[in-house]
CSV table of N, CA and C in Angstrom, one decimal:
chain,number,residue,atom,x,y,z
V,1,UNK,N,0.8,-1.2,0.0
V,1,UNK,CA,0.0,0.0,0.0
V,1,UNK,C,0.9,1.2,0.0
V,2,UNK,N,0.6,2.3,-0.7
V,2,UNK,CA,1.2,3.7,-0.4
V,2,UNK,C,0.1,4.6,-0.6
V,3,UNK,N,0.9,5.3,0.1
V,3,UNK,CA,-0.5,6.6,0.8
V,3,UNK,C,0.6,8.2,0.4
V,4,UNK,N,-0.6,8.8,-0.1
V,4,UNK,CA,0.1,9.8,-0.8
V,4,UNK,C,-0.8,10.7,-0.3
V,5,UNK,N,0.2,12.2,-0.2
V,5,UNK,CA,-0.6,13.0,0.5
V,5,UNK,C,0.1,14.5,0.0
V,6,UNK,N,-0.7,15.2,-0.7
V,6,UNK,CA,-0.8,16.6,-1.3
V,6,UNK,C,-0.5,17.5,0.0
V,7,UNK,N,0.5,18.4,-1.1
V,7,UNK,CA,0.1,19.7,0.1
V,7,UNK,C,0.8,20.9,-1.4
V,8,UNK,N,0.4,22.3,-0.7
V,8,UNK,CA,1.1,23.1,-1.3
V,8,UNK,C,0.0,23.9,-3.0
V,9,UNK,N,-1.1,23.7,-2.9
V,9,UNK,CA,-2.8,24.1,-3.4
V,9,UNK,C,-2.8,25.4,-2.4
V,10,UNK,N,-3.0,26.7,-3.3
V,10,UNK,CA,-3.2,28.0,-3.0
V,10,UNK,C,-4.0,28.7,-3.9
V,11,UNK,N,-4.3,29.7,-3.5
V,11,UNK,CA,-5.3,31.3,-4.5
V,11,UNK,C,-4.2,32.0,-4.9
V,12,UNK,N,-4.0,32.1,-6.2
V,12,UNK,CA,-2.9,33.0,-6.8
V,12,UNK,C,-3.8,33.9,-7.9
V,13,UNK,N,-2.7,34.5,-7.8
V,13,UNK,CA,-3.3,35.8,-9.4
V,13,UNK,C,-2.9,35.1,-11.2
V,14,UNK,N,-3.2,34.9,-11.7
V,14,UNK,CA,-3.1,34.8,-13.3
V,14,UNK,C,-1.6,35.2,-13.3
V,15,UNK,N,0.0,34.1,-14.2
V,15,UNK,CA,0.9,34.9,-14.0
V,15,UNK,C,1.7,34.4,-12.7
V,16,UNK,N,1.5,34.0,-11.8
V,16,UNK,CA,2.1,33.3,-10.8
V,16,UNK,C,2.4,32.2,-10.6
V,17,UNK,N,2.9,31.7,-9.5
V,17,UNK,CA,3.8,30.6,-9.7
V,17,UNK,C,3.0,29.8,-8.2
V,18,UNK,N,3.2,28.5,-8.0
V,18,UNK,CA,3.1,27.4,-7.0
V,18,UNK,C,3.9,26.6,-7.4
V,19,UNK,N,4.3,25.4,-6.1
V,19,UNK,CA,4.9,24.1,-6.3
V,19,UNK,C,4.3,23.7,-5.1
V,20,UNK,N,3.6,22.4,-6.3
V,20,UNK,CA,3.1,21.3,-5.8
V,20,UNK,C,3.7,20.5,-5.1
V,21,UNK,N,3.5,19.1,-3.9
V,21,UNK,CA,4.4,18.4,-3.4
V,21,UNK,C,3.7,17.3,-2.7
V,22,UNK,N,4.1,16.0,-3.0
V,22,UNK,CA,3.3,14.9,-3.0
V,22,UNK,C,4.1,14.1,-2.1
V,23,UNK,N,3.8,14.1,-0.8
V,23,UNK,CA,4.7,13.0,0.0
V,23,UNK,C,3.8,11.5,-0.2
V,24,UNK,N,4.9,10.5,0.0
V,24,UNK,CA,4.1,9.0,-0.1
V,24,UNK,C,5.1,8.5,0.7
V,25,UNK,N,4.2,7.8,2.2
V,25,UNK,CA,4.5,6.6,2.6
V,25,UNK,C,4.0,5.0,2.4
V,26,UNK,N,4.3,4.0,3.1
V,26,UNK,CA,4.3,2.7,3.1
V,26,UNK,C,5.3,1.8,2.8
V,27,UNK,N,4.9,0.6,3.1
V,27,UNK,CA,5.9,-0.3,3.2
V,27,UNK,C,6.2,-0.6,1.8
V,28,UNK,N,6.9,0.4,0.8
V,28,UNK,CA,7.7,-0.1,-0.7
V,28,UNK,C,8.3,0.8,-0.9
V,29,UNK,N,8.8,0.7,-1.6
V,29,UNK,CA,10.3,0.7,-2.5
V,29,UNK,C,9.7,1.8,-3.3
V,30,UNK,N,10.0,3.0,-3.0
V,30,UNK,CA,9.4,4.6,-3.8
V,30,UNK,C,10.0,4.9,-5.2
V,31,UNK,N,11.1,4.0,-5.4
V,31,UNK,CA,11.5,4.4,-6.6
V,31,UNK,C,11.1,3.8,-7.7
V,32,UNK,N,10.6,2.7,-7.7
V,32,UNK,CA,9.9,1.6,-8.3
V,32,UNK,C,8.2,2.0,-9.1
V,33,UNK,N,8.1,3.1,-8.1
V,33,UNK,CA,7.0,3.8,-9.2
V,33,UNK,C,6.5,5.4,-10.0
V,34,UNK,N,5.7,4.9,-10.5
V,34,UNK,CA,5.4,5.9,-11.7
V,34,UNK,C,4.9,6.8,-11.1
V,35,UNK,N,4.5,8.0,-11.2
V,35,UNK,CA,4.1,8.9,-10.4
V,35,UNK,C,3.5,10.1,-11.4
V,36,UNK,N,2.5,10.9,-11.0
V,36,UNK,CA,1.3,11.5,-11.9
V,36,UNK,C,0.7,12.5,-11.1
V,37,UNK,N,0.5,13.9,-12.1
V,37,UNK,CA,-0.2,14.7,-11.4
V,37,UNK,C,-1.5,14.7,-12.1
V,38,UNK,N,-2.4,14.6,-12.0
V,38,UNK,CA,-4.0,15.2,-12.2
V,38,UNK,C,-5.1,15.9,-11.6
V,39,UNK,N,-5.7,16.7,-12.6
V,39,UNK,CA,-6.1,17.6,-11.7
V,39,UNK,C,-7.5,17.8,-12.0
V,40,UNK,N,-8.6,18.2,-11.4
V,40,UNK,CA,-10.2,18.2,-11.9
V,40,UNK,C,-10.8,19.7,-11.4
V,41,UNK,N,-11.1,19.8,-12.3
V,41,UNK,CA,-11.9,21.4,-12.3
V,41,UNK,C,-14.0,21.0,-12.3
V,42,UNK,N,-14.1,22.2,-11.6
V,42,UNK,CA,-15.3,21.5,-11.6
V,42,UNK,C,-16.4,21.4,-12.5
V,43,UNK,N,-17.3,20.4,-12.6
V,43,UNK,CA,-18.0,19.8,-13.5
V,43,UNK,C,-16.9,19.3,-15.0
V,44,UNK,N,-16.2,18.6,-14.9
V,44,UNK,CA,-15.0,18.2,-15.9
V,44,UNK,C,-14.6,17.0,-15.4
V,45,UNK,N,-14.2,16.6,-16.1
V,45,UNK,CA,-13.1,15.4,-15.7
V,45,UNK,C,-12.1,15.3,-15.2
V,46,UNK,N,-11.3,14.5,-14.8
V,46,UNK,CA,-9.9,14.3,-14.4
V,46,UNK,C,-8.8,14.3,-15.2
V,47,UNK,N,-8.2,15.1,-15.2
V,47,UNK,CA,-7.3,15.6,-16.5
V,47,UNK,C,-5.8,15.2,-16.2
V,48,UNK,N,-5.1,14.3,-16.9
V,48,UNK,CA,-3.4,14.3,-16.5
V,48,UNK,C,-2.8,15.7,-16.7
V,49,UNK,N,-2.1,15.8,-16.0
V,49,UNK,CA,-1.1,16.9,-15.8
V,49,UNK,C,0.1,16.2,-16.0
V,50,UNK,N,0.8,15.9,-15.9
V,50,UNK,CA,2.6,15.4,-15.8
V,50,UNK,C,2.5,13.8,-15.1
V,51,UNK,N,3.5,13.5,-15.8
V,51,UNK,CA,3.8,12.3,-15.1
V,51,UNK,C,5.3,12.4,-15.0
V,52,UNK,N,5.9,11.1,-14.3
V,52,UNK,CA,7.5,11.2,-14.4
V,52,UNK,C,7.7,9.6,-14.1
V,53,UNK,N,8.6,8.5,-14.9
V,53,UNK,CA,9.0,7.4,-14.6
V,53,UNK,C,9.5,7.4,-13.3
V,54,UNK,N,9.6,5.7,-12.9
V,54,UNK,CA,10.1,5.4,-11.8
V,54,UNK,C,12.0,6.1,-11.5
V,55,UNK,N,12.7,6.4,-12.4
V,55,UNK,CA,13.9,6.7,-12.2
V,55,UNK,C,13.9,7.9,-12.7
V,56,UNK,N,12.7,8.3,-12.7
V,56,UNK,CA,13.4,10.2,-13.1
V,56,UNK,C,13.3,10.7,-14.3
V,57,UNK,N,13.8,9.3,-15.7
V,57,UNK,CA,14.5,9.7,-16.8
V,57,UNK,C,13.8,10.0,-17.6
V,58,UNK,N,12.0,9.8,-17.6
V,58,UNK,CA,11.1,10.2,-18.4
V,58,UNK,C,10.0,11.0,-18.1
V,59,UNK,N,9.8,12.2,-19.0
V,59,UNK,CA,8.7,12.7,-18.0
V,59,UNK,C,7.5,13.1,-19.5
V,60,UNK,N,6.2,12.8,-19.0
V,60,UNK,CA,5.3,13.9,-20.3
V,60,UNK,C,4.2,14.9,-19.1
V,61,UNK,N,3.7,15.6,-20.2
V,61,UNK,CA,3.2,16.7,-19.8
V,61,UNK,C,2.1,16.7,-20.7
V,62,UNK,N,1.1,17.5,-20.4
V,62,UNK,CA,0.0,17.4,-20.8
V,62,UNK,C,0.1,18.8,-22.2
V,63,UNK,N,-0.2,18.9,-23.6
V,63,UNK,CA,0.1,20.1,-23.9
V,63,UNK,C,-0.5,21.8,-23.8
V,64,UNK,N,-1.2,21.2,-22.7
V,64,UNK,CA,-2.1,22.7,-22.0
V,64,UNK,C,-0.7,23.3,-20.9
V,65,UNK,N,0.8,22.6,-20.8
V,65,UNK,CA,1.1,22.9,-19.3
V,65,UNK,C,2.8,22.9,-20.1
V,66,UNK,N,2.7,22.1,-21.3
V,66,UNK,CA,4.2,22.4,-21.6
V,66,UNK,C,4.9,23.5,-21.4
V,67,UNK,N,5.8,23.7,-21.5
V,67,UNK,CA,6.7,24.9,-20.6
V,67,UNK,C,6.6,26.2,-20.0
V,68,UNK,N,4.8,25.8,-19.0
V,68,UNK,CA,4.9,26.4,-17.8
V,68,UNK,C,5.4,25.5,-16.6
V,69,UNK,N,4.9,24.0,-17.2
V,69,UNK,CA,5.2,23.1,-15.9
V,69,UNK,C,6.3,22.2,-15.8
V,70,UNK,N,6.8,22.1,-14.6
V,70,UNK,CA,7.7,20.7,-14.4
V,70,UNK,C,7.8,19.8,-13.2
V,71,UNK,N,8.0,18.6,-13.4
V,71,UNK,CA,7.7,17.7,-12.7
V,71,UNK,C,9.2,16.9,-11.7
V,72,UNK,N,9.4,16.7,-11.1
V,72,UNK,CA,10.3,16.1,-10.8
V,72,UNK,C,10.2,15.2,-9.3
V,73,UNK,N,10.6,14.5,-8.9
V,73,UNK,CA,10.7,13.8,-7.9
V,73,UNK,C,12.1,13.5,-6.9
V,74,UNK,N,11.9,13.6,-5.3
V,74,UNK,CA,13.5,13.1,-4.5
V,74,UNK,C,13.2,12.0,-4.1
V,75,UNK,N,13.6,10.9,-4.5
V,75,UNK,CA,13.2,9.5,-4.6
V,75,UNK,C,14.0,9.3,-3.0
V,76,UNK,N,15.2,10.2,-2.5
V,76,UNK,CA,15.6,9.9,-1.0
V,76,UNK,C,14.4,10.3,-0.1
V,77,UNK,N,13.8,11.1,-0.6
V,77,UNK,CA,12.2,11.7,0.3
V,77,UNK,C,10.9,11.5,0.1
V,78,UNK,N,11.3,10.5,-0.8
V,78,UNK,CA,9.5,9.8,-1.1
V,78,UNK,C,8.8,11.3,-1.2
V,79,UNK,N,9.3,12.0,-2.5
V,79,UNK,CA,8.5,13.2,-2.4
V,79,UNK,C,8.5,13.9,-4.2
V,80,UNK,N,7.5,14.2,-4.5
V,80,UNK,CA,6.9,14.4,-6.0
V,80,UNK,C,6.4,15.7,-5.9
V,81,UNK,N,7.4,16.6,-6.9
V,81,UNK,CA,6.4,17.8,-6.8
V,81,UNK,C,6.2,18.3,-8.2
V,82,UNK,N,5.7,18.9,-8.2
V,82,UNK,CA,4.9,20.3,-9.5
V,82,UNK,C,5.1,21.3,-9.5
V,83,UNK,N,6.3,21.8,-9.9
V,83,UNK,CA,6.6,23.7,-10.3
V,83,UNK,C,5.6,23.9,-11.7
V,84,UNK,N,4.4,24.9,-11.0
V,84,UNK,CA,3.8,25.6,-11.9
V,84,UNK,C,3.8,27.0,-12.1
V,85,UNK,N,4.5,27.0,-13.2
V,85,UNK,CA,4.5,28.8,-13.2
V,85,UNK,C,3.8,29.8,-14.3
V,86,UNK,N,3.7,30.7,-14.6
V,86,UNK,CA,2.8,31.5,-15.3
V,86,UNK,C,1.3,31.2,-15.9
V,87,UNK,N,1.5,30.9,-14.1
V,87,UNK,CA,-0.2,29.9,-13.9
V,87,UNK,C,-1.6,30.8,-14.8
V,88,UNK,N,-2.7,29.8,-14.9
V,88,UNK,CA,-3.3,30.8,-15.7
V,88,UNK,C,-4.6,30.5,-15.2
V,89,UNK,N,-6.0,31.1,-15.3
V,89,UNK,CA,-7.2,30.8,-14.5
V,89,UNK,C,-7.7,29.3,-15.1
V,90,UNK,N,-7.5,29.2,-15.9
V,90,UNK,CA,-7.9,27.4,-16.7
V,90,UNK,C,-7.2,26.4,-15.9
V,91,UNK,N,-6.2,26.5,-15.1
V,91,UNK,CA,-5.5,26.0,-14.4
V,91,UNK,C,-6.0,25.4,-13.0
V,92,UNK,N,-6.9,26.1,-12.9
V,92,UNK,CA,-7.8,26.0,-11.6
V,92,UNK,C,-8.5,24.5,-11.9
V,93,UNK,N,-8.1,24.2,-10.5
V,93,UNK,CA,-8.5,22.6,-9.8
V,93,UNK,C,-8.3,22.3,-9.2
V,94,UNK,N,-9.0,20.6,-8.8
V,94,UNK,CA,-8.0,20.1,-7.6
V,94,UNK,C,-6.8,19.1,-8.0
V,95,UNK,N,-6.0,19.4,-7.5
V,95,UNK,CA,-5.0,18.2,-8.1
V,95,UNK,C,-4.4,17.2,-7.3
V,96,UNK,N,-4.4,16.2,-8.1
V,96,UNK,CA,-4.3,14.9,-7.1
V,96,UNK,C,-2.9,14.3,-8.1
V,97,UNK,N,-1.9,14.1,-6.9
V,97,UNK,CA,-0.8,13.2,-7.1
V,97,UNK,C,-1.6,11.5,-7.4
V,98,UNK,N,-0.6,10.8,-7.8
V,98,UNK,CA,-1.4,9.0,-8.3
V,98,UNK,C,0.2,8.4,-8.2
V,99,UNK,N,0.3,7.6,-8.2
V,99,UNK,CA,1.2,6.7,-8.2
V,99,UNK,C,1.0,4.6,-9.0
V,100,UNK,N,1.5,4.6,-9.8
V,100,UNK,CA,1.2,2.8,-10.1
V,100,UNK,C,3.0,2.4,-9.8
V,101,UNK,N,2.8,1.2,-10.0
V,101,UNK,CA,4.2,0.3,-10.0
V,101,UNK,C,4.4,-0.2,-11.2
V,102,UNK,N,6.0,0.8,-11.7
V,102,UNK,CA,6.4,0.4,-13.3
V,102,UNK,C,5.9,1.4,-13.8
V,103,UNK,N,6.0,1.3,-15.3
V,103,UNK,CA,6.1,2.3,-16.2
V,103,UNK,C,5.3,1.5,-17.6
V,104,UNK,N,4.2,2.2,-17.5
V,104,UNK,CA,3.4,1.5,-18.6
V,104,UNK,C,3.4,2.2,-19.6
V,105,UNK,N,3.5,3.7,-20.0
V,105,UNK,CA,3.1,4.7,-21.0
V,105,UNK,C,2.2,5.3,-21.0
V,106,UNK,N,0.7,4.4,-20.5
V,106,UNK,CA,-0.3,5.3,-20.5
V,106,UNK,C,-0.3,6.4,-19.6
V,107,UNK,N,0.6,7.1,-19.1
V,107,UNK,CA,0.7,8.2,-18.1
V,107,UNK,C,-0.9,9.7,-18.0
V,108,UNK,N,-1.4,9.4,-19.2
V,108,UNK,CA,-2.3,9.8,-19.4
V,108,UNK,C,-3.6,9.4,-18.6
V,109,UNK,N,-3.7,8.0,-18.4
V,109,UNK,CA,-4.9,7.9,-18.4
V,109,UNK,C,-5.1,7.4,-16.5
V,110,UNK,N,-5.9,7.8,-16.3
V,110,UNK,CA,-6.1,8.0,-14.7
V,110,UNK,C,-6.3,6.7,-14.2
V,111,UNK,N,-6.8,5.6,-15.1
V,111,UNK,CA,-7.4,4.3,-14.9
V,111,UNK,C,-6.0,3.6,-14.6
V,112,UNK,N,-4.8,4.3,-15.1
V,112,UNK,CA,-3.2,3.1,-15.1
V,112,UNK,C,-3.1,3.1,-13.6
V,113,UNK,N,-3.4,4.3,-12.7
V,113,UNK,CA,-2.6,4.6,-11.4
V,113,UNK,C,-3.6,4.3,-10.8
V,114,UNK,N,-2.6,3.4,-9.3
V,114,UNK,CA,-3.4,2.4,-8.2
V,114,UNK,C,-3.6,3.2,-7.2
V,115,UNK,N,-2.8,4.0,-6.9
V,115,UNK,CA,-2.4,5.0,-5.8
V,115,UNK,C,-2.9,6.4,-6.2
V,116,UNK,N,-3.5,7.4,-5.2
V,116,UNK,CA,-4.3,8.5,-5.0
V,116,UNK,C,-4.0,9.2,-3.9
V,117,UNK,N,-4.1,10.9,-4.0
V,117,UNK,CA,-3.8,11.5,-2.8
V,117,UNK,C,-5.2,11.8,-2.9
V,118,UNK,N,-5.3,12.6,-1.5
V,118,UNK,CA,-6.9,13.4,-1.6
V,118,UNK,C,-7.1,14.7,-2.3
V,119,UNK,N,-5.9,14.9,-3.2
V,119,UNK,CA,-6.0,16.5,-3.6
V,119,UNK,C,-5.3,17.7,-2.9
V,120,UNK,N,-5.5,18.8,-3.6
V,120,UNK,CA,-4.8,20.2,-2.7
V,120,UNK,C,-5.9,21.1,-4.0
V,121,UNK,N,-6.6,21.8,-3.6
V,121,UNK,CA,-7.0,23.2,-4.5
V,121,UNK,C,-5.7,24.0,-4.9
V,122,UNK,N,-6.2,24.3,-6.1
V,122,UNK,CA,-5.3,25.4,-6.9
V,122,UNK,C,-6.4,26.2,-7.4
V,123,UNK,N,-6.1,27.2,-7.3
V,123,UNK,CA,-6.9,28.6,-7.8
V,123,UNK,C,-6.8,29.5,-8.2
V,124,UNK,N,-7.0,29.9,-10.0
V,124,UNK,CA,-6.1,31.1,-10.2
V,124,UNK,C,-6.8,32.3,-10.7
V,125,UNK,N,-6.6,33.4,-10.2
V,125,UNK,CA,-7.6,34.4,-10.7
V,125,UNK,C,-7.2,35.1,-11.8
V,126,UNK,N,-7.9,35.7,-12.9
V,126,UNK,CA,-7.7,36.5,-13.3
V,126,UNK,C,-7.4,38.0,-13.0
């Protein structure tokens, strides 16, 4: 089991910046998995945001977030975060870190990942 848990969801202005941050415990091996940001705005779906392989060396991005966002992970801290910057009001949601074991490709699709945080609000005003 791993248990993931959001923090770092704030009210910003259009143009500003946050970083996300996904701690996960339990009894496994943190490096071993895939890890994923998605995020749901309301009345919408659950949308991928970024993902990143189990070793770091792969990452995609969704093309609504390409080079505002980046993804990275400290596999010594069991810790996943999301630099978002020249955030914009479309942006707005909740976003939930995910996690599976291994590296499938579908990084997109919310159905791959076993593992769930409860979210953190993001909110960006115009």
């Amino acid at each position: 089991q791993v248990q993931l848990v959001e923090s770092g969801g704030d009210s910003v202005q259009a143009g500003g910046s946050l970083r996300l941050s996904c701690v996960a415990s339990g009894h496994t091996i943190y490096s071993r998995y895939s890890l994923g940001w998605f995020r749901q705005a309301p009345g919408k779906e659950r949308e991928a945001v970024a993902a990143i392989a189990p070793e770091g060396r792969v990452t995609d991005f969704a093309d609504s977030v390409k080079g505002r966002f980046t993804i990275s992970r400290d596999n010594a801290k069991n810790t996943l975060y999301l630099q978002m910057n020249r955030l914009k009001p479309e942006d707005t949601g909740v976003y939930y870190c995910a996690a599976r074991l291994g590296y499938s490709g579908r990084w997109y699709d919310p159905a791959d990942f076993t593992y769930w945080g409860q979210g953190t609000q993001v909110t960006v005003s115009s």
